[in-house]
Coordinates of C-alpha atoms in Angstrom, one line a residue:
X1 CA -38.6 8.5 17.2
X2 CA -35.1 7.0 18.1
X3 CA -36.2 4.0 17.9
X4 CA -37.8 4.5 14.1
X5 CA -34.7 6.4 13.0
X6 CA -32.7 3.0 13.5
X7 CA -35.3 0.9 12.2
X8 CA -35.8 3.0 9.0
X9 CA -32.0 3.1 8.7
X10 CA -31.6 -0.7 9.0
X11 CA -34.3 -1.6 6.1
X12 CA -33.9 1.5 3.9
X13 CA -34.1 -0.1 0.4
X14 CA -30.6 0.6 -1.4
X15 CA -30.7 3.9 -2.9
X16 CA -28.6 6.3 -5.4
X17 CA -27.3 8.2 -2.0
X18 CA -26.0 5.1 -0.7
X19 CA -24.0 4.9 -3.7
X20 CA -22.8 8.5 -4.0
X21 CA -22.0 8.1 -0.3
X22 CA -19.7 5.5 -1.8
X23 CA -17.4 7.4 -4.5
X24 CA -17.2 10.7 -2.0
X25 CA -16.3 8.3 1.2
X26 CA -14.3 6.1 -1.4
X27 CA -12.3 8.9 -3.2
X28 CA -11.2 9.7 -0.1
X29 CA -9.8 5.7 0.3
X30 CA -8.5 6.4 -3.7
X31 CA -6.0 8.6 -2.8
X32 CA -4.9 7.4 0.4
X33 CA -3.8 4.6 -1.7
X34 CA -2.2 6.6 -4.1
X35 CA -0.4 8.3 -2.2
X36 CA 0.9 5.4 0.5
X37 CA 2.3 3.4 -2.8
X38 CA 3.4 6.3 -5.2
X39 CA 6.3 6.5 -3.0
X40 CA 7.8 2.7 -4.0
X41 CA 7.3 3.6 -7.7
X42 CA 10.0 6.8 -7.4
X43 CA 12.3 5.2 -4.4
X44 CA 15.1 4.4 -7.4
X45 CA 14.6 7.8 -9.0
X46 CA 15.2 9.2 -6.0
X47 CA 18.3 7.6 -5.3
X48 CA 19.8 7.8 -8.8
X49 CA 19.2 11.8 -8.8
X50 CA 20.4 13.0 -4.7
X51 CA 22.9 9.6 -4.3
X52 CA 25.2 9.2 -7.3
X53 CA 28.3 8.7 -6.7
X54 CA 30.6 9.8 -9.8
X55 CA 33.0 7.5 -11.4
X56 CA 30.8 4.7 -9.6
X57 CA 29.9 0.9 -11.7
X58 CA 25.9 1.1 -10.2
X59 CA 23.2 3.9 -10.3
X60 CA 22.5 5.8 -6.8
X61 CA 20.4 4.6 -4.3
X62 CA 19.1 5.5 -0.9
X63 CA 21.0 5.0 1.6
X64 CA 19.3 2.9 4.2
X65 CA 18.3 5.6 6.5
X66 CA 16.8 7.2 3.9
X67 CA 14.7 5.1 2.4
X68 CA 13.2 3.4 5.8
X69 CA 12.5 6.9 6.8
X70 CA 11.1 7.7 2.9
X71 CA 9.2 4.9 3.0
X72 CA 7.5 4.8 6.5
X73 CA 7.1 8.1 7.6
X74 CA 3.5 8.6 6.3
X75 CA 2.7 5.5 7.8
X76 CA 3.8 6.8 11.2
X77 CA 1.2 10.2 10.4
X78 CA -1.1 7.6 9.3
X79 CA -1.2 5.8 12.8
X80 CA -1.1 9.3 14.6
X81 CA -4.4 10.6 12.5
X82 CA -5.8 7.0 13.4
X83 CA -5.7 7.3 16.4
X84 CA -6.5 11.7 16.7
X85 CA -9.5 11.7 14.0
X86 CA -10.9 8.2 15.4
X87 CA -11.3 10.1 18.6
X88 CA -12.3 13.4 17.3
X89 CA -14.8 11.3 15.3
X90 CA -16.8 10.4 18.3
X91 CA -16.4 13.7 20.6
X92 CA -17.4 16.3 17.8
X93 CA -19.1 14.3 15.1
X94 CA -18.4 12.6 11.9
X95 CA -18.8 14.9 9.5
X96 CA -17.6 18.2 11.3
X97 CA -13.7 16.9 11.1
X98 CA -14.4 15.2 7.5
X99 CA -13.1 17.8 5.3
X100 CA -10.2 18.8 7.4
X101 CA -8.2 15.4 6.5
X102 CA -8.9 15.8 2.9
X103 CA -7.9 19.5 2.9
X104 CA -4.3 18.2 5.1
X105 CA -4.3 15.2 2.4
X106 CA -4.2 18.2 -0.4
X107 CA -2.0 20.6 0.9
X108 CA 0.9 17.8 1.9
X109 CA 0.8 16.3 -1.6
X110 CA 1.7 19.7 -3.3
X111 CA 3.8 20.6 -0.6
X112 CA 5.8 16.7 -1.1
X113 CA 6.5 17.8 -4.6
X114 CA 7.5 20.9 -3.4
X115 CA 10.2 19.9 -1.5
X116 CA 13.1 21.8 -3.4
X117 CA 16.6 22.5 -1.6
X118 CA 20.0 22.5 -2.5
X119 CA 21.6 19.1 -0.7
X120 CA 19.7 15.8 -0.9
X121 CA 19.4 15.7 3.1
X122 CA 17.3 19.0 3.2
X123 CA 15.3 17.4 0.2
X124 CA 15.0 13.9 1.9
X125 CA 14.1 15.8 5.0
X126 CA 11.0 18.1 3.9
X127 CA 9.7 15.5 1.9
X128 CA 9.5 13.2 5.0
X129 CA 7.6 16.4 6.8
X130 CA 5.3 16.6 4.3
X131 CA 4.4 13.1 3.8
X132 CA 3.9 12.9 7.7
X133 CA 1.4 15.2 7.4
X134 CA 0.3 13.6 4.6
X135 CA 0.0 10.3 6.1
X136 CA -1.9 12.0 9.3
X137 CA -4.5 13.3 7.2
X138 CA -4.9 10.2 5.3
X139 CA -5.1 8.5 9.0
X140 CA -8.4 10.3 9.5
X141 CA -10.1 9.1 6.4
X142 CA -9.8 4.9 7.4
X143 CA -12.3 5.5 10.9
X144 CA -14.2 8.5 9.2
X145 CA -14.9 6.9 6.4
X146 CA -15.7 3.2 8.0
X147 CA -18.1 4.6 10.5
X148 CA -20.1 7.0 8.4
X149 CA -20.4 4.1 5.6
X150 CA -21.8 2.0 7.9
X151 CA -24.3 4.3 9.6
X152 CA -25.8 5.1 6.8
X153 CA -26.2 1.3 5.5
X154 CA -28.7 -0.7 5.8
X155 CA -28.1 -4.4 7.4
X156 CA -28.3 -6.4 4.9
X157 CA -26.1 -4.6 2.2
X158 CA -24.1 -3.1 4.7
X159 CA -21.1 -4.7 4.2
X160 CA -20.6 -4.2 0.8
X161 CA -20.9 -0.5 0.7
X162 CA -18.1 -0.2 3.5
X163 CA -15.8 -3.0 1.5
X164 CA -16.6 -0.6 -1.8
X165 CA -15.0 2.4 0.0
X166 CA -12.3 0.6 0.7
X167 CA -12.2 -1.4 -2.4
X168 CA -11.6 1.9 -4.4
X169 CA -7.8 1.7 -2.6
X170 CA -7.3 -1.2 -5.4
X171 CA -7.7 1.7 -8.5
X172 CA -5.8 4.5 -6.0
X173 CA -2.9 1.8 -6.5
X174 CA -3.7 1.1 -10.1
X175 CA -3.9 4.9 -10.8
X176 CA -0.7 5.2 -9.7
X177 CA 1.1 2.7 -11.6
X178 CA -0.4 4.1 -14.8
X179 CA 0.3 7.6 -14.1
X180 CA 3.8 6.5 -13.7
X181 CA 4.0 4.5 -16.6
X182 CA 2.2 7.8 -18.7
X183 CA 4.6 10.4 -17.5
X184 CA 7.8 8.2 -17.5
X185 CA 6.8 7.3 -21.3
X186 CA 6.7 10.8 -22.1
X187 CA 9.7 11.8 -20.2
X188 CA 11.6 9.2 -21.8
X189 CA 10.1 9.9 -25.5
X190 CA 10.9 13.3 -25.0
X191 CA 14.3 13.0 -23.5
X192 CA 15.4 9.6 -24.0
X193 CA 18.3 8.6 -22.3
X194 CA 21.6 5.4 -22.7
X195 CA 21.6 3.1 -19.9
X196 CA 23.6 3.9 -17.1
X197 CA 26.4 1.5 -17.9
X198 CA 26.6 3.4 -21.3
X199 CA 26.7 6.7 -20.2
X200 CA 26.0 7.6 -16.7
X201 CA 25.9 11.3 -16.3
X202 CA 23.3 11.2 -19.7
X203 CA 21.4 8.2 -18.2
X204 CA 19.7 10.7 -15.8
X205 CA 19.0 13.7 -17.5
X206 CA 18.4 16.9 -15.5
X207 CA 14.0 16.7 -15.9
X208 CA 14.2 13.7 -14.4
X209 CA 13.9 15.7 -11.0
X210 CA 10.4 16.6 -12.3
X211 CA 9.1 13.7 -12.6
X212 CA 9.1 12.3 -9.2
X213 CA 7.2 15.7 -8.2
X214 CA 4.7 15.3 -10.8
X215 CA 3.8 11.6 -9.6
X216 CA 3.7 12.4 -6.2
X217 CA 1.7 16.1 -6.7
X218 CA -1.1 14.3 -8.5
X219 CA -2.5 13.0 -5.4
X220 CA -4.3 15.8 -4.6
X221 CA -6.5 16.0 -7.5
X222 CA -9.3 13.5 -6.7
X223 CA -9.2 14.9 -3.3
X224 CA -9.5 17.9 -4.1
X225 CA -12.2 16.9 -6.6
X226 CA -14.7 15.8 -3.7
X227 CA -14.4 18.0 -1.1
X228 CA -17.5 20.2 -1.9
X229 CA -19.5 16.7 -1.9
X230 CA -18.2 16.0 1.6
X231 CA -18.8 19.2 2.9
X232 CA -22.5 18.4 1.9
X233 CA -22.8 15.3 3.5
X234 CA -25.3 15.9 6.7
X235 CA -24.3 14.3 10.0
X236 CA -24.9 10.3 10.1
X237 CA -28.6 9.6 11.7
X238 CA -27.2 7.1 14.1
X239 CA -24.7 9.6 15.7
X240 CA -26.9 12.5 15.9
X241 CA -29.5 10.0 17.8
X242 CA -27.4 7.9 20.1
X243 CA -24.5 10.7 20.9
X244 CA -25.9 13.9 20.0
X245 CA -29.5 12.7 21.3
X246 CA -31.1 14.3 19.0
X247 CA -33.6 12.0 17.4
X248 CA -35.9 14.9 15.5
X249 CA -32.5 16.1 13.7
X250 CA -31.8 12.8 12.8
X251 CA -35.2 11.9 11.1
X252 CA -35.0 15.2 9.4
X253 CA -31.2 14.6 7.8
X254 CA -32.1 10.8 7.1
X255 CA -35.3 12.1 4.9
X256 CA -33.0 14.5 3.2
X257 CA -30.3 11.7 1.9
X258 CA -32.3 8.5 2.0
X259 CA -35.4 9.6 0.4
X260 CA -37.5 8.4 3.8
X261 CA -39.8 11.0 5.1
X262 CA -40.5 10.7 9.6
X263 CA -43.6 13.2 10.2
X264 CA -44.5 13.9 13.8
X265 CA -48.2 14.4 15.2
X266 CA -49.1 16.1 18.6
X267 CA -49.1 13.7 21.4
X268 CA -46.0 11.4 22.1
X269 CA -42.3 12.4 21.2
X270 CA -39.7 10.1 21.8
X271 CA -36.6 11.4 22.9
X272 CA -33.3 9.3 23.6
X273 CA -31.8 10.4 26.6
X274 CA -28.4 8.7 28.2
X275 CA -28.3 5.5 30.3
X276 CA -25.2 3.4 31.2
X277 CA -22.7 6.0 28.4
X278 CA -20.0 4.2 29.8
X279 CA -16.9 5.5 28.4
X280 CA -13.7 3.4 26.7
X281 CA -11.7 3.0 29.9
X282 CA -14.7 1.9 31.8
X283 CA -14.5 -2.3 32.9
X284 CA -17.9 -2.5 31.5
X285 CA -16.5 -1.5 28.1
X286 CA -13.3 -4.1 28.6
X287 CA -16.1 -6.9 29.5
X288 CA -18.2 -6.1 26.5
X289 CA -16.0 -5.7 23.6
X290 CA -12.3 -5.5 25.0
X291 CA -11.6 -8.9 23.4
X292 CA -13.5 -7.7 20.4
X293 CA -10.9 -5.1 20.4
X294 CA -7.9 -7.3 20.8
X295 CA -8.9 -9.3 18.0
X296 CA -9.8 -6.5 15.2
X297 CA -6.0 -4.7 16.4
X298 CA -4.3 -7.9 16.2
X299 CA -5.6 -9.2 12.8
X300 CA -4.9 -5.9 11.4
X301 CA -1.3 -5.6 12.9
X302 CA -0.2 -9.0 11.6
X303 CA -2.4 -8.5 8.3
X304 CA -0.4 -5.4 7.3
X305 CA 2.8 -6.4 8.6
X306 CA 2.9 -8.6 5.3
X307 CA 0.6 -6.7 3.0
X308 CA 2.4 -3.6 2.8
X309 CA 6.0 -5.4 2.9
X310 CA 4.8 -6.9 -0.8
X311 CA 3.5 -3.9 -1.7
X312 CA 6.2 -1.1 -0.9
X313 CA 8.8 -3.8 -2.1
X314 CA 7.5 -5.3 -4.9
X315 CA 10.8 -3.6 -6.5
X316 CA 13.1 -5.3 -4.8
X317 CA 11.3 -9.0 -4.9
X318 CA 10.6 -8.4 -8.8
X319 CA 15.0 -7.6 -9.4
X320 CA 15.9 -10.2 -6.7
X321 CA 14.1 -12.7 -9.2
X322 CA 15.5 -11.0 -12.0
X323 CA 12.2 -10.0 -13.2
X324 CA 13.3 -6.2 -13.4
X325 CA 17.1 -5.7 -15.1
X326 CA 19.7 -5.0 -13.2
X327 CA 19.8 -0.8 -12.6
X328 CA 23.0 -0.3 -14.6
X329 CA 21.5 -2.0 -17.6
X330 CA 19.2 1.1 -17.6
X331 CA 18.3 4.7 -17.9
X332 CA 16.3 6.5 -15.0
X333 CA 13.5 6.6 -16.6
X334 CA 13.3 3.6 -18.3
X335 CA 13.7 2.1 -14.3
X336 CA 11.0 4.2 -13.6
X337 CA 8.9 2.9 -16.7
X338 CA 9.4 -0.8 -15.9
X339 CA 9.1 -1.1 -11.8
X340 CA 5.2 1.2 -12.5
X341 CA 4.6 -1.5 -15.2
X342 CA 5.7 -4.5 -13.1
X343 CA 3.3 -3.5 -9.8
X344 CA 0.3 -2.2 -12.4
X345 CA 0.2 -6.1 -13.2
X346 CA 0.4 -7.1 -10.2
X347 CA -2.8 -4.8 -9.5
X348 CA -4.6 -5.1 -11.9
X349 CA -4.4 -9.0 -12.1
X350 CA -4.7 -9.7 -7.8
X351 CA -5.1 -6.6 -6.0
X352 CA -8.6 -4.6 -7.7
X353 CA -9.9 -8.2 -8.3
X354 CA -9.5 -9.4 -4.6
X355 CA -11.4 -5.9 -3.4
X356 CA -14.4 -6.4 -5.6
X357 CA -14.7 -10.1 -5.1
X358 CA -15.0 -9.2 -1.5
X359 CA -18.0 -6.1 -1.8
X360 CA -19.9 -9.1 -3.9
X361 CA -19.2 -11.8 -1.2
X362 CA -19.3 -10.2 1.9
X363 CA -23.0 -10.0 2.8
X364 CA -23.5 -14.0 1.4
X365 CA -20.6 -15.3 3.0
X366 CA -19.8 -13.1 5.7
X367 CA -16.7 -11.6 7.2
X368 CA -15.5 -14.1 9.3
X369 CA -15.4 -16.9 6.7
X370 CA -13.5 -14.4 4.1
X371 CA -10.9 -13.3 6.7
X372 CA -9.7 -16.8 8.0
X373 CA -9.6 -18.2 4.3
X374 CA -7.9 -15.0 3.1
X375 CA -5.1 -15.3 5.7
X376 CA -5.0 -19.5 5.5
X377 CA -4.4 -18.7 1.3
X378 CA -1.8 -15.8 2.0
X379 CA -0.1 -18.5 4.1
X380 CA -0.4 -21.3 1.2
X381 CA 0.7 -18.8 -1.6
X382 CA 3.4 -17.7 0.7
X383 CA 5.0 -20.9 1.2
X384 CA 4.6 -21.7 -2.3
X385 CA 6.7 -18.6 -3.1
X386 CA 9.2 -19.3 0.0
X387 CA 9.8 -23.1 -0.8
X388 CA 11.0 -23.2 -4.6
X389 CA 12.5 -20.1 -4.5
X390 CA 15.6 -20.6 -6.3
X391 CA 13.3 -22.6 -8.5
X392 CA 11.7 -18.9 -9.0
X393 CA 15.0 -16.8 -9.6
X394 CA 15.7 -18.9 -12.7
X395 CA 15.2 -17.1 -16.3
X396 CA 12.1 -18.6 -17.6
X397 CA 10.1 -18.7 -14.5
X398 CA 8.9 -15.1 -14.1
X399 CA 5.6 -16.1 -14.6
X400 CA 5.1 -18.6 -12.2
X401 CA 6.1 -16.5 -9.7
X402 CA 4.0 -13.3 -10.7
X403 CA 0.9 -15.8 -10.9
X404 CA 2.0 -16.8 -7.0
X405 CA 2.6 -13.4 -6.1
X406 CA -0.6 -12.3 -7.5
X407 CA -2.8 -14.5 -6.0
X408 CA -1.3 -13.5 -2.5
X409 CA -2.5 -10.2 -3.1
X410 CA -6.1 -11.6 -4.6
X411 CA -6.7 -13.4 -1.0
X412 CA -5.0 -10.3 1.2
X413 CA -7.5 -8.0 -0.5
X414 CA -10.5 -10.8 -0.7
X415 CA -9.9 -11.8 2.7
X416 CA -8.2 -9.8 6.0
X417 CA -7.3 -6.5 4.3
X418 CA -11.0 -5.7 3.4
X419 CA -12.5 -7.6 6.3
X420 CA -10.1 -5.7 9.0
X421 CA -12.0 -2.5 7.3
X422 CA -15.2 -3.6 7.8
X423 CA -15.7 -4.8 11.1
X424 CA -14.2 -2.5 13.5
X425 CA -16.9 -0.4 11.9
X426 CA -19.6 -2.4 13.1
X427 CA -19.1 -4.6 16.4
X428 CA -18.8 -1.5 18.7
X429 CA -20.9 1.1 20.2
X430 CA -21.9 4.3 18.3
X431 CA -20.2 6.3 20.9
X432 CA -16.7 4.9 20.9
X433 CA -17.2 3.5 16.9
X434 CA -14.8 6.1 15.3
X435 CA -12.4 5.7 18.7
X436 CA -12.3 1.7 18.0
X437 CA -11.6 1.7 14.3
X438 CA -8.9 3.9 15.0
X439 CA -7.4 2.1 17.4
X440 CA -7.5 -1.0 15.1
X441 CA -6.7 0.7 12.2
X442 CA -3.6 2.2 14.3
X443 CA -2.4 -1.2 15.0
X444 CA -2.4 -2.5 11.5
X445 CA -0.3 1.2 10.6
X446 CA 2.1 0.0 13.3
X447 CA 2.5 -3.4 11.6
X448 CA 2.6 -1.6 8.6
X449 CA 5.8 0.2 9.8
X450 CA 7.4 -2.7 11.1
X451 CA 6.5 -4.5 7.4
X452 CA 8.0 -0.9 6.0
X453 CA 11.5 -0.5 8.1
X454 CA 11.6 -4.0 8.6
X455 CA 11.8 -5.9 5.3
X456 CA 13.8 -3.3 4.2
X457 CA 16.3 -4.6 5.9
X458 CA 15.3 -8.2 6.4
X459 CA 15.0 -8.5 2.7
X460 CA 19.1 -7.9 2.3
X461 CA 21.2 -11.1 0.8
X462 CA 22.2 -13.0 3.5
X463 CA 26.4 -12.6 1.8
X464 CA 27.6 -9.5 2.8
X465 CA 28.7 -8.8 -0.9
X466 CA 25.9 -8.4 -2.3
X467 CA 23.8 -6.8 -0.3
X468 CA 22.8 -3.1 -1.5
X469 CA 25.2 -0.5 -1.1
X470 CA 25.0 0.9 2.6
X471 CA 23.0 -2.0 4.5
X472 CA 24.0 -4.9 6.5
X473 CA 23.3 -8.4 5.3
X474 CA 19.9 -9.7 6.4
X475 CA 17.7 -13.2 6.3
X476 CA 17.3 -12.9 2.3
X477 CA 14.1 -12.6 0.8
X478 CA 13.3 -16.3 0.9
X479 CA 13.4 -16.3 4.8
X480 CA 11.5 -13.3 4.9
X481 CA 8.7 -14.9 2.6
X482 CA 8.7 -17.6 5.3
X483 CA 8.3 -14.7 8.3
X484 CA 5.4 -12.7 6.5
X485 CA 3.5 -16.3 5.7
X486 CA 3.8 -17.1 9.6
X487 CA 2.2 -13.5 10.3
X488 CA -0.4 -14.7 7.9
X489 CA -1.1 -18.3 10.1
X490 CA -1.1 -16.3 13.3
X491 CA -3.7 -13.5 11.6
X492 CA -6.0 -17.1 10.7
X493 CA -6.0 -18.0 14.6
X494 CA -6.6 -14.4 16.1
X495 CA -9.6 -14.3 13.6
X496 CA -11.2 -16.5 15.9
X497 CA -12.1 -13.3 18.5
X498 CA -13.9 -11.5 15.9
X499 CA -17.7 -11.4 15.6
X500 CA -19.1 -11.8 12.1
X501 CA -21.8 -9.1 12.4
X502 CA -23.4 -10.1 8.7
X503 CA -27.4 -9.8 8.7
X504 CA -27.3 -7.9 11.9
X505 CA -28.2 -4.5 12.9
X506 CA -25.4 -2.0 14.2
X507 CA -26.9 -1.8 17.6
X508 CA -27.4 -5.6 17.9
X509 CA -24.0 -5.7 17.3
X510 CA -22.7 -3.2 20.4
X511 CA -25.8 -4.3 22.6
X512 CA -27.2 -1.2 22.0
X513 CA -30.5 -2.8 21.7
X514 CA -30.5 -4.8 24.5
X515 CA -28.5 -4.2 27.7
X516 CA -29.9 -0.5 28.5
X517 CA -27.0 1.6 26.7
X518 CA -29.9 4.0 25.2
X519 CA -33.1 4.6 26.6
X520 CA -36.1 5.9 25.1
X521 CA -38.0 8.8 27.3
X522 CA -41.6 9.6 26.0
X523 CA -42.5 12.7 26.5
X524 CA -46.3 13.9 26.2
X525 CA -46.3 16.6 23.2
X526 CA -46.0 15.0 19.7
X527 CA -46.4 11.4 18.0
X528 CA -44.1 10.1 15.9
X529 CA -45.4 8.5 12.8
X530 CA -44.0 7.0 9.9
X531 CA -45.2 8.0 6.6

């Protein structure tokens, strides 16, 4: 029956569970992105309310501590619950730990906007504990999701249905941006405020502090909203035959879900039972799939080393080039109002279009072809922001570079950053398939961090004097472009390791098929039959 379970899952026509299994799994992947990016749109706020000095010419800001630890502590959870849940995953089963990341993704949002004390340090400091335990829940949800999206596809439209889940991380950003813009607009309406070199103490009026809670507390709503569908989600077939061995509770949950009914008659049963369940440390797994390995954690290190240094910073690029005013020339809010509106562009034009261009692409063209010309065109665009960038900072030329900019973000998201999704998901046995995404997934969080502390600092003007207020002069932003576009040329060649699994079955992909990893026992009692 084993072997019928995999079959049946492999050709299943594409059904309305297959696309439900999509918005619960993606939800999931909606506010994981939410809530990794909110952070950049409320950074200034931030500043402005817990580091003004009086009598000072500039608005607050976070000193540099702060905001590398604001910044890229989720990211550090995210990489621990990569790594836990990805494990967890494969020793006690997809579903069983499913709803405990989105219940830890709930409760730390609230809790983030909770985070009321009397001295901006405490603040600072229980909002970086939340958003830990934030980011460790949200770690859980990137193998979770992966694996059980693409043990419940079929081969041929597999792909797409895992690239959709994590396309829905495209409107998780968007959503943020235009909740920001919303509640800033109203804030602003209702108490609107001079610009800071007018009036600083009434630039920032006091339910400003408000605002930064609301952004971040919304989070947990479309988390919160699914939670009863992913509680109702059975086990995936394909772990419940090849780990739990149980290939009669498999056909029963794949009838329920995919509309495919397995009916047994007296005389032949087949069984799986274990052969060669060699385990992650094992040289036979290092011969089989330890470069596959290297290659999926490498391309995902480099890959998000640049693509979350664009996104948490878009802020600093977009005043650098003078495309957001200078913070004195502004109230709190109307900061607020303009750095949400700046990066909703920038999503809405690149980022949700790369995604989706991708989940339509992916099964013609396969994964392979999308990553290497996704990195090559980051690396293009990059240089083409790096070069003429003087050329750039000029008034009058804001719209070159947000067309540049964008387009790096159209070819991260069609290209590596969907791809390094996908096919960690695929390539690797079902035993150790949740432990390999996370590990992968993991190594892009830890490029993620360096992209997050890093450019922070990198980023700085290269002339002490103007540097922001607290941080030492770095390489500028130019040089740094020219840094994330070589971790782009470097993501192209490591592509090379990695499989393109398009057209082919999960267990053709690990060699579960064909080098004895699962047996079939027959055992005399019942036949299986397909109806």
């Amino acid at each position: 029956m084993a072997n019928e379970v995999l079959k049946r899952l492999d050709t299943a026509k594409t059904q309305w569970y297959h696309f439900t299994a999509v918005v619960i799994a993606g939800m999931g992947f909606f506010t994981d992105a939410y809530d990794l990016f909110c952070i950049s749109l409320v950074t200034k706020l931030l500043g402005r309310i817990y580091y003004t000095i009086p009598g000072s010419s500039t608005p607050g800001s976070l000193p540099p501590n702060v905001a590398a630890a604001v910044n890229g502590v989720a990211f550090c959870g995210t990489l621990a619950g990569q790594l836990f849940f990805g494990w967890l995953g494969d020793k006690m089963g997809r579903k069983c730990v499913y709803g405990i990341t989105l219940l830890l993704m709930v409760v730390s949002s609230v809790a983030s906007g909770l985070s009321f004390s009397s001295t901006p340090s405490t603040v600072m400091g229980t909002l970086c504990f939340f958003r830990f335990w934030l980011g460790f829940g949200i770690g859980g949800d990137y193998p979770l999701s992966a694996t059980i999206m693409s043990e419940y596809a079929n081969k041929k439209t597999r792909g797409a249905f895992i690239a959709a889940v994590f396309a829905m991380q495209g409107f998780g950003i968007l959503a943020g941006g235009i909740f920001t813009i919303i509640v800033s607009a109203i804030f602003n309406a209702v108490h609107h405020s001079p610009a800071y070199q007018v009036d600083p103490t009434g630039s920032l009026p006091p339910e400003a502090d408000y605002v930064w809670r609301i952004i971040l507390m919304f989070g947990a709503l479309p988390a919160l909203a699914t939670y009863y569908w992913r509680m109702k989600m059975p086990e995936t077939a394909r772990y419940t035959a090849l780990v739990a061995k149980n290939a009669q509770q498999a056909a029963a949950d794949m009838a329920k879900v995919l509309q495919v009914k397995i009916t047994e008659e007296p005389e032949n049963t087949e069984q799986v039972r274990p052969s060669k369940d060699y385990g992650f440390f094992s040289r036979e797994f290092f011969q089989k799939h330890g470069w596959h390995l290297v290659g999926t954690s490498v391309c995902w290190f480099l890959l998000d080393i640049a693509f979350y240094s664009q996104n948490l910073f878009q802020k600093d690029i977009f005043t650098a080039i003078n495309w957001i005013p200078k913070a004195k020339t502004m109230s709190a809010m109307e900061e607020v109002f303009r750095i949400a509106r700046a990066q909703t562009i920038i999503a809405f034009l690149g980022t949700v279009p790369g995604y989706w261009f991708t989940v339509f692409l992916i099964d013609r063209i396969g994964r392979f072809y999308i990553q290497i010309v996704g990195f090559l065109a980051m690396f293009v665009f990059m240089l083409g922001l790096a070069f003429p960038y003087h050329h750039w900072t000029k008034p009058g030329n804001h719209i070159g570079f947000l067309v540049m900019y964008g387009f790096t973000f159209f070819f991260a998201n069609f290209g590596p950053n969907s791809t390094t999704f996908v096919v960690p998901a695929e390539i690797f046995p079902a035993r150790l398939r949740s432990t390999c995404h996370g590990i992968s997934a993991a190594a892009g969080k830890a490029g993620a961090i360096i992209g997050s502390f890093g450019f922070l600092y990198a980023a700085q003007n290269q002339n002490p004097a103007l540097t922001d207020h607290g941080y030492p002069p770095g390489i500028g932003v130019r040089n740094s472009l020219f840094f994330l576009a070589g971790c782009n040329l470097l993501g192209a060649g490591v592509t090379l390791l990695v499989p393109d699994s398009r057209g082919k079955s999960l267990e053709e992909m690990s060699g579960e098929n064909d080098d004895g990893d699962v047996e079939i026992e027959t055992i005399p009692s019942k036949t299986a039959t397909s109806v």
